[in-house]
Amino acid sequence: MERLVRDCFRTGGYVFAKKADEHGLSRIARLASNENPEVPSPKAQAAAKKALGKANRYPDERVDVLINALRAHYGDYSFVTGVGMDGVIETLIRTLVEPGETVAIAIPTFSFYGLAVVAQGGNVTTVSRKKNDFSLDPKQLVRAGRTAKVTILCSPNNPTGNATPVEIVSEVLDGIDGVLFLDNAYVEFSDCDYLPLMKQYDNLILGRTFSKVHSLAGLRIGYAFVPPWLVPYYQRAGTPFAVNSVSAAAAAGALTDRDHAERYIAQVKRWRKRFSDEVKYPVMPSDANFVMVDVSPDTGDQMVEKLLKHGVVVRSCRSFAGLPDHYIRVSIGEDWENKLFIKAMNGL
Ligand SMILES: *Cc1c(COP(=O)(O)O)cnc(C)c1O
């Protein structure tokens, strides 16, 4: 019966981080998925528990509790929500891209964009970042974006860590024909503020998530700043009740705990510097809560195996199209995890 499955799902798919506890180690540094190592804020947990007690009812389809919390936090913007930012991306592609239409993607980057486009019957055009520092040539992205329905740029970029300056993003927005999806999963760790662009452009979407700085990866909740024209169409295209009431309540609660986010942002800034000062391999400059490390002459896969033996789980960058195979990506975790990583790396 497998012959019934669509061609695009016969091979490939999302590559998940290694599972740690398969290796019989007691204490494992989990530095592969860019999560905040701190458990969710007590405010998020209390709100989630309260919502759980009413989970016999379907959630509010407008997700008002979260939309209102986002407005209280950021101001008067239009938002959409989804099952993680991944869910937002999926629904946006479904809303905007007809089968056979094109999406332009700057690579190397997060792999889910391409998977979501192909699953919808769209075509992907890739634009390579510069080889030396992985910065973006806006003219190349504009050239591809002139014939694309959607252009996708990740800033700060996963896995390279660097952010694209606001002026360069403006240049892309001015030049392309369709919509720019700017993935801001890690923006809280950078010094870039793309929000003023929302008021200037009606073709910009800023994707955000509660999975990273807000410690809610397990609850799968994402959102995006969108131009107001998009909201009713996104709602029509999306799965009904996609965002569950417990996650929405937790996310709204998390937004009210600024200290929780600030603590991890400070930790990230401290350790980004220590990683680049102390690790004996070249560490790429990062605006995110992870760094990419050049581990040549090893491959990324080889280094992942070596570090696992020391109880450190990191991500090989082999599966990122457009990147040589000698990089790993390492999240910034708790002090003991970061120290264990540095010790293991420098002892190899
Ligand atoms: C983690 C991540 C996301 C999505 O996260 P969700 O858990 O689906 O909200 C999106 N984009 C990038 C670049 C990421 O690293």
Coordinates of N, CA and C in Angstrom, one line a residue, residues 43-206:
K43 N 4.6 31.6 36.5 CA 3.4 32.2 36.0 C 2.8 31.4 34.8
A44 N 3.7 30.9 34.0 CA 3.2 30.1 32.9 C 2.6 28.8 33.4
Q45 N 3.2 28.2 34.4 CA 2.7 26.9 34.9 C 1.4 27.1 35.6
A46 N 1.2 28.2 36.4 CA 0.0 28.4 37.1 C -1.2 28.6 36.1
A47 N -0.9 29.4 35.0 CA -1.9 29.6 34.0 C -2.3 28.4 33.3
A48 N -1.3 27.5 33.0 CA -1.6 26.3 32.3 C -2.4 25.3 33.1
K49 N -2.1 25.3 34.4 CA -2.9 24.4 35.3 C -4.3 24.8 35.4
K50 N -4.5 26.1 35.5 CA -5.9 26.6 35.5 C -6.6 26.3 34.2
A51 N -6.0 26.4 33.1 CA -6.6 26.1 31.8 C -6.9 24.6 31.7
L52 N -6.0 23.8 32.2 CA -6.2 22.4 32.1 C -7.5 21.9 32.8
G53 N -7.9 22.6 33.9 CA -9.1 22.3 34.6 C -10.4 22.6 33.8
K54 N -10.2 23.3 32.6 CA -11.4 23.6 31.8 C -11.2 23.0 30.4
A55 N -10.4 22.0 30.3 CA -10.0 21.4 29.0 C -11.1 20.5 28.4
N56 N -12.2 20.3 29.1 CA -13.3 19.6 28.4 C -13.9 20.4 27.3
R57 N -13.7 21.7 27.4 CA -14.3 22.6 26.3 C -13.2 22.8 25.2
Y58 N -13.7 23.0 24.0 CA -12.8 23.4 22.9 C -12.2 24.8 23.2
P59 N -11.0 25.0 22.7 CA -10.4 26.3 23.0 C -11.1 27.4 22.2
D60 N -10.8 28.7 22.7 CA -11.3 29.9 22.0 C -10.6 29.9 20.6
E61 N -11.4 29.9 19.5 CA -10.7 29.8 18.2 C -9.9 31.1 17.9
R62 N -10.2 32.2 18.5 CA -9.5 33.4 18.3 C -8.2 33.5 19.1
V63 N -8.1 32.6 20.1 CA -6.9 32.6 21.0 C -6.8 34.0 21.7
D64 N -7.9 34.6 22.1 CA -7.9 35.9 22.7 C -6.9 36.1 23.8
V65 N -6.8 35.0 24.7 CA -6.0 35.2 25.9 C -4.5 35.5 25.5
L66 N -4.1 34.8 24.4 CA -2.7 35.1 24.0 C -2.6 36.3 23.2
I67 N -3.5 36.5 22.2 CA -3.5 37.8 21.4 C -3.5 39.0 22.3
N68 N -4.3 39.0 23.3 CA -4.4 40.1 24.2 C -3.1 40.3 25.0
A69 N -2.5 39.2 25.4 CA -1.2 39.3 26.1 C -0.1 39.8 25.2
L70 N -0.2 39.4 23.9 CA 0.8 39.9 23.0 C 0.7 41.4 22.8
R71 N -0.6 41.8 22.7 CA -0.8 43.3 22.5 C -0.4 44.1 23.7
A72 N -0.6 43.5 24.9 CA -0.2 44.2 26.1 C 1.3 44.3 26.2
H73 N 2.0 43.3 25.7 CA 3.4 43.2 25.7 C 4.1 44.1 24.6
Y74 N 3.6 44.0 23.4 CA 4.3 44.6 22.3 C 3.6 45.9 21.7
G75 N 2.3 46.0 22.0 CA 1.6 47.2 21.4 C 0.6 46.7 20.4
D76 N 0.1 47.6 19.6 CA -1.1 47.4 18.7 C -0.6 46.8 17.4
Y77 N -0.3 45.6 17.4 CA 0.0 44.9 16.1 C -1.0 43.8 15.8
S78 N -1.0 43.3 14.6 CA -1.8 42.1 14.2 C -1.0 40.9 14.4
F79 N -1.6 39.9 15.0 CA -0.9 38.6 15.2 C -1.7 37.4 14.7
V80 N -0.9 36.4 14.4 CA -1.5 35.0 14.2 C -0.8 34.1 15.1
T81 N -1.4 32.9 15.4 CA -0.8 31.9 16.3 C -0.8 30.6 15.6
G82 N 0.0 29.7 16.2 CA 0.1 28.3 15.6 C 0.7 27.3 16.5
V83 N 0.8 26.1 16.1 CA 1.4 25.0 16.8 C 2.9 25.1 16.6
G84 N 3.5 25.8 17.5 CA 4.9 26.2 17.3 C 5.0 27.2 16.1
M85 N 6.2 27.8 16.0 CA 6.3 28.6 14.8 C 6.3 27.7 13.6
D86 N 6.7 26.4 13.7 CA 6.5 25.5 12.6 C 5.1 25.4 12.1
G87 N 4.1 25.4 13.0 CA 2.7 25.4 12.6 C 2.3 26.7 11.9
V88 N 2.9 27.8 12.4 CA 2.6 29.1 11.7 C 3.2 29.1 10.3
I89 N 4.4 28.6 10.1 CA 5.0 28.5 8.8 C 4.1 27.7 7.9
E90 N 3.7 26.5 8.4 CA 2.9 25.6 7.6 C 1.6 26.3 7.1
T91 N 1.0 27.0 8.0 CA -0.3 27.6 7.7 C -0.1 28.8 6.7
L92 N 1.0 29.5 6.9 CA 1.3 30.7 6.0 C 1.5 30.2 4.6
I93 N 2.3 29.1 4.4 CA 2.5 28.5 3.1 C 1.2 28.1 2.5
R94 N 0.4 27.4 3.3 CA -0.9 27.0 2.8 C -1.8 28.2 2.4
T95 N -1.7 29.3 3.1 CA -2.5 30.5 2.8 C -2.0 31.1 1.5
L96 N -0.7 31.1 1.3 CA -0.2 32.0 0.2 C 0.3 31.3 -1.0
V97 N 0.8 30.1 -0.9 CA 1.5 29.4 -2.1 C 0.6 28.4 -2.8
E98 N 0.3 28.7 -4.1 CA -0.4 27.7 -4.9 C 0.6 26.6 -5.3
P99 N 0.1 25.4 -5.6 CA 1.0 24.4 -6.1 C 1.7 24.9 -7.4
G100 N 3.0 24.7 -7.5 CA 3.8 25.2 -8.6 C 4.4 26.6 -8.4
E101 N 3.9 27.3 -7.4 CA 4.5 28.6 -7.2 C 5.8 28.5 -6.4
T102 N 6.6 29.6 -6.3 CA 8.0 29.5 -5.8 C 8.1 30.2 -4.5
V103 N 9.0 29.6 -3.6 CA 9.4 30.3 -2.4 C 10.9 30.4 -2.4
A104 N 11.4 31.6 -2.2 CA 12.9 31.8 -2.2 C 13.4 31.7 -0.7
I105 N 14.5 30.9 -0.5 CA 15.0 30.7 0.8 C 16.5 31.0 0.8
A106 N 17.0 31.8 1.8 CA 18.4 32.0 1.9 C 19.0 30.9 2.8
I107 N 20.0 30.2 2.2 CA 20.6 29.0 2.9 C 22.1 29.2 3.2
P108 N 22.7 28.4 4.1 CA 22.1 27.4 4.9 C 21.2 27.9 6.0
T109 N 20.1 27.2 6.2 CA 19.2 27.7 7.3 C 18.3 26.5 7.8
F110 N 17.4 26.8 8.6 CA 16.4 25.9 9.2 C 15.7 25.1 8.1
S111 N 15.7 23.8 8.2 CA 15.3 23.0 7.1 C 13.7 22.9 6.9
F112 N 13.0 23.3 8.0 CA 11.5 23.0 7.9 C 10.9 23.9 6.8
Y113 N 11.4 25.1 6.5 CA 10.8 25.9 5.5 C 10.6 25.1 4.2
G114 N 11.7 24.5 3.7 CA 11.7 23.8 2.4 C 10.7 22.6 2.5
L115 N 10.7 21.9 3.6 CA 9.8 20.8 3.8 C 8.4 21.2 3.7
A116 N 8.1 22.4 4.3 CA 6.7 22.9 4.3 C 6.2 23.3 2.9
V117 N 7.2 23.9 2.2 CA 6.8 24.3 0.8 C 6.6 23.1 -0.1
V118 N 7.4 22.2 0.0 CA 7.3 21.0 -0.9 C 6.0 20.2 -0.5
A119 N 5.7 20.1 0.8 CA 4.5 19.4 1.2 C 3.2 20.1 0.6
Q120 N 3.4 21.4 0.3 CA 2.2 22.1 -0.2 C 2.2 22.1 -1.7
G121 N 3.2 21.4 -2.3 CA 3.3 21.4 -3.8 C 4.0 22.6 -4.4
G122 N 4.7 23.4 -3.6 CA 5.4 24.6 -4.1 C 6.8 24.2 -4.5
N123 N 7.5 25.1 -5.1 CA 8.9 24.9 -5.5 C 9.8 25.8 -4.7
V124 N 11.0 25.3 -4.4 CA 12.0 26.1 -3.6 C 13.1 26.6 -4.5
T125 N 13.4 27.9 -4.4 CA 14.6 28.4 -5.0 C 15.5 28.8 -3.8
T126 N 16.8 28.4 -3.8 CA 17.7 28.7 -2.7 C 18.7 29.8 -3.2
V127 N 19.0 30.6 -2.2 CA 20.0 31.7 -2.4 C 21.1 31.4 -1.4
S128 N 22.4 31.3 -1.8 CA 23.4 31.0 -0.8 C 23.9 32.2 -0.1
R129 N 24.1 32.1 1.2 CA 24.8 33.1 1.9 C 26.3 33.1 1.6
K130 N 27.0 34.2 1.9 CA 28.4 34.3 1.6 C 29.2 33.2 2.3
K131 N 30.2 32.7 1.6 CA 31.0 31.6 2.1 C 31.8 31.9 3.4
N132 N 32.3 33.1 3.4 CA 33.3 33.4 4.5 C 32.6 33.7 5.8
D133 N 31.5 34.5 5.9 CA 30.9 34.8 7.2 C 29.4 34.6 7.2
F134 N 28.9 33.9 6.2 CA 27.5 33.6 6.1 C 26.5 34.8 6.2
S135 N 27.1 36.0 5.8 CA 26.2 37.1 5.7 C 25.4 37.0 4.4
L136 N 24.3 37.8 4.3 CA 23.4 37.8 3.2 C 23.8 38.8 2.2
D137 N 23.8 38.4 0.9 CA 23.8 39.4 -0.2 C 22.4 39.7 -0.6
P138 N 21.9 40.9 -0.1 CA 20.5 41.2 -0.4 C 20.1 41.3 -1.8
K139 N 21.1 41.6 -2.7 CA 20.8 41.7 -4.1 C 20.4 40.3 -4.7
Q140 N 21.1 39.3 -4.2 CA 20.8 38.0 -4.7 C 19.5 37.5 -4.2
L141 N 19.2 37.8 -3.0 CA 17.9 37.4 -2.4 C 16.7 38.1 -3.1
V142 N 17.0 39.4 -3.4 CA 16.0 40.2 -4.1 C 15.7 39.6 -5.5
R143 N 16.8 39.2 -6.2 CA 16.7 38.7 -7.5 C 15.7 37.4 -7.5
A144 N 16.0 36.6 -6.5 CA 15.1 35.4 -6.4 C 13.7 35.8 -5.9
G145 N 13.7 36.7 -5.1 CA 12.4 37.1 -4.5 C 11.5 37.9 -5.4
R146 N 12.0 38.3 -6.5 CA 11.1 39.0 -7.5 C 10.2 38.1 -8.2
T147 N 10.5 36.8 -8.3 CA 9.6 35.9 -8.9 C 9.0 34.9 -7.9
A148 N 9.2 35.2 -6.6 CA 8.7 34.2 -5.6 C 7.5 34.8 -4.9
K149 N 6.6 33.9 -4.5 CA 5.4 34.4 -3.7 C 5.8 34.8 -2.3
V150 N 6.7 33.9 -1.8 CA 7.2 34.2 -0.4 C 8.7 34.1 -0.4
T151 N 9.4 35.0 0.3 CA 10.9 34.9 0.5 C 11.1 34.7 2.0
I152 N 12.0 33.8 2.3 CA 12.2 33.4 3.7 C 13.7 33.7 4.1
L153 N 13.8 34.4 5.2 CA 15.1 34.8 5.8 C 15.0 34.6 7.3
C154 N 16.1 33.9 7.8 CA 16.1 33.7 9.2 C 17.1 34.6 9.9
S155 N 16.7 35.3 10.9 CA 17.6 36.3 11.5 C 17.3 36.5 13.0
P156 N 18.2 36.1 13.9 CA 19.5 35.5 13.7 C 19.3 34.1 13.1
N157 N 20.3 33.7 12.2 CA 20.1 32.5 11.4 C 20.4 31.3 12.1
N158 N 19.6 30.3 12.0 CA 19.9 28.9 12.4 C 20.4 28.1 11.2
P159 N 21.6 27.6 11.2 CA 22.5 27.3 12.4 C 23.7 28.3 12.5
T160 N 23.8 29.3 11.6 CA 25.1 30.0 11.6 C 25.2 31.0 12.7
G161 N 24.0 31.5 13.3 CA 24.0 32.3 14.5 C 24.0 33.8 14.2
N162 N 24.3 34.3 13.0 CA 24.5 35.7 12.7 C 23.1 36.3 12.3
A163 N 22.9 37.6 12.7 CA 21.7 38.3 12.4 C 22.0 39.2 11.1
T164 N 20.9 39.5 10.4 CA 21.0 40.4 9.2 C 20.5 41.7 9.7
P165 N 21.4 42.8 9.4 CA 21.0 44.1 9.9 C 19.7 44.6 9.4
V166 N 19.0 45.5 10.1 CA 17.7 46.0 9.8 C 17.7 46.6 8.4
E167 N 18.7 47.4 8.1 CA 18.8 48.1 6.8 C 18.8 47.1 5.6
I168 N 19.5 46.0 5.8 CA 19.6 45.0 4.7 C 18.2 44.3 4.5
V169 N 17.5 44.1 5.6 CA 16.1 43.5 5.6 C 15.2 44.5 4.8
S170 N 15.4 45.8 5.1 CA 14.6 46.8 4.4 C 14.8 46.7 2.9
E171 N 16.1 46.6 2.5 CA 16.5 46.5 1.1 C 15.8 45.3 0.4
V172 N 15.7 44.2 1.1 CA 15.0 43.0 0.6 C 13.6 43.3 0.4
L173 N 13.0 43.9 1.5 CA 11.5 44.2 1.4 C 11.2 45.2 0.3
D174 N 12.1 46.1 0.0 CA 11.8 47.1 -1.1 C 11.9 46.4 -2.4
G175 N 12.8 45.4 -2.5 CA 13.1 44.8 -3.9 C 12.2 43.7 -4.3
I176 N 11.7 42.9 -3.3 CA 11.0 41.7 -3.7 C 9.5 42.0 -4.1
D177 N 8.9 41.0 -4.7 CA 7.5 41.2 -5.2 C 6.5 40.6 -4.2
G178 N 6.8 39.6 -3.5 CA 5.8 38.9 -2.6 C 6.0 39.3 -1.2
V179 N 5.9 38.4 -0.3 CA 5.9 38.6 1.1 C 7.3 38.1 1.7
L180 N 7.9 38.8 2.6 CA 9.1 38.3 3.3 C 8.7 37.7 4.7
F181 N 9.0 36.4 4.9 CA 8.9 35.8 6.2 C 10.2 35.9 6.9
L182 N 10.3 36.7 7.9 CA 11.5 36.9 8.6 C 11.4 36.1 9.9
D183 N 12.2 35.0 10.0 CA 12.1 34.1 11.2 C 12.9 34.7 12.3
N184 N 12.2 35.1 13.3 CA 12.8 35.7 14.5 C 12.9 34.8 15.7
A185 N 13.0 33.5 15.5 CA 13.0 32.6 16.7 C 14.0 33.0 17.8
Y186 N 15.1 33.6 17.3 CA 16.2 33.9 18.3 C 16.4 35.4 18.5
V187 N 15.4 36.2 18.1 CA 15.7 37.7 18.0 C 15.9 38.3 19.4
E188 N 15.3 37.6 20.5 CA 15.5 38.1 21.8 C 16.9 38.1 22.3
F189 N 17.8 37.3 21.7 CA 19.2 37.2 22.1 C 20.0 38.2 21.2
S190 N 19.5 38.9 20.3 CA 20.2 39.8 19.4 C 20.0 41.3 19.8
D191 N 20.7 42.2 19.2 CA 20.4 43.6 19.4 C 19.6 44.2 18.2
C192 N 19.0 43.3 17.4 CA 18.2 43.8 16.3 C 16.8 44.1 16.7
D193 N 16.2 45.2 16.2 CA 14.8 45.4 16.4 C 14.1 45.6 15.0
Y194 N 13.4 44.6 14.6 CA 12.8 44.6 13.3 C 11.3 45.1 13.4
L195 N 10.9 45.4 14.6 CA 9.4 45.8 14.8 C 9.1 47.1 14.1
P196 N 9.9 48.1 14.1 CA 9.6 49.3 13.3 C 9.2 49.0 11.9
L197 N 9.8 48.0 11.3 CA 9.5 47.7 9.9 C 8.1 47.3 9.7
M198 N 7.4 46.7 10.7 CA 6.0 46.3 10.6 C 5.1 47.4 10.2
K199 N 5.5 48.6 10.7 CA 4.6 49.8 10.5 C 4.9 50.4 9.1
Q200 N 6.0 50.0 8.5 CA 6.4 50.6 7.2 C 6.1 49.7 6.0
Y201 N 5.9 48.4 6.2 CA 5.8 47.5 5.1 C 4.5 46.6 5.3
D202 N 3.8 46.4 4.2 CA 2.6 45.5 4.3 C 2.9 44.1 3.7
N203 N 4.2 43.9 3.5 CA 4.6 42.5 3.0 C 5.6 41.9 3.9
L204 N 5.6 42.2 5.2 CA 6.5 41.6 6.2 C 5.8 40.8 7.2
I205 N 6.3 39.6 7.5 CA 5.8 38.7 8.6 C 7.0 38.4 9.5
L206 N 6.8 38.6 10.8 CA 7.9 38.3 11.7 C 7.5 37.0 12.5

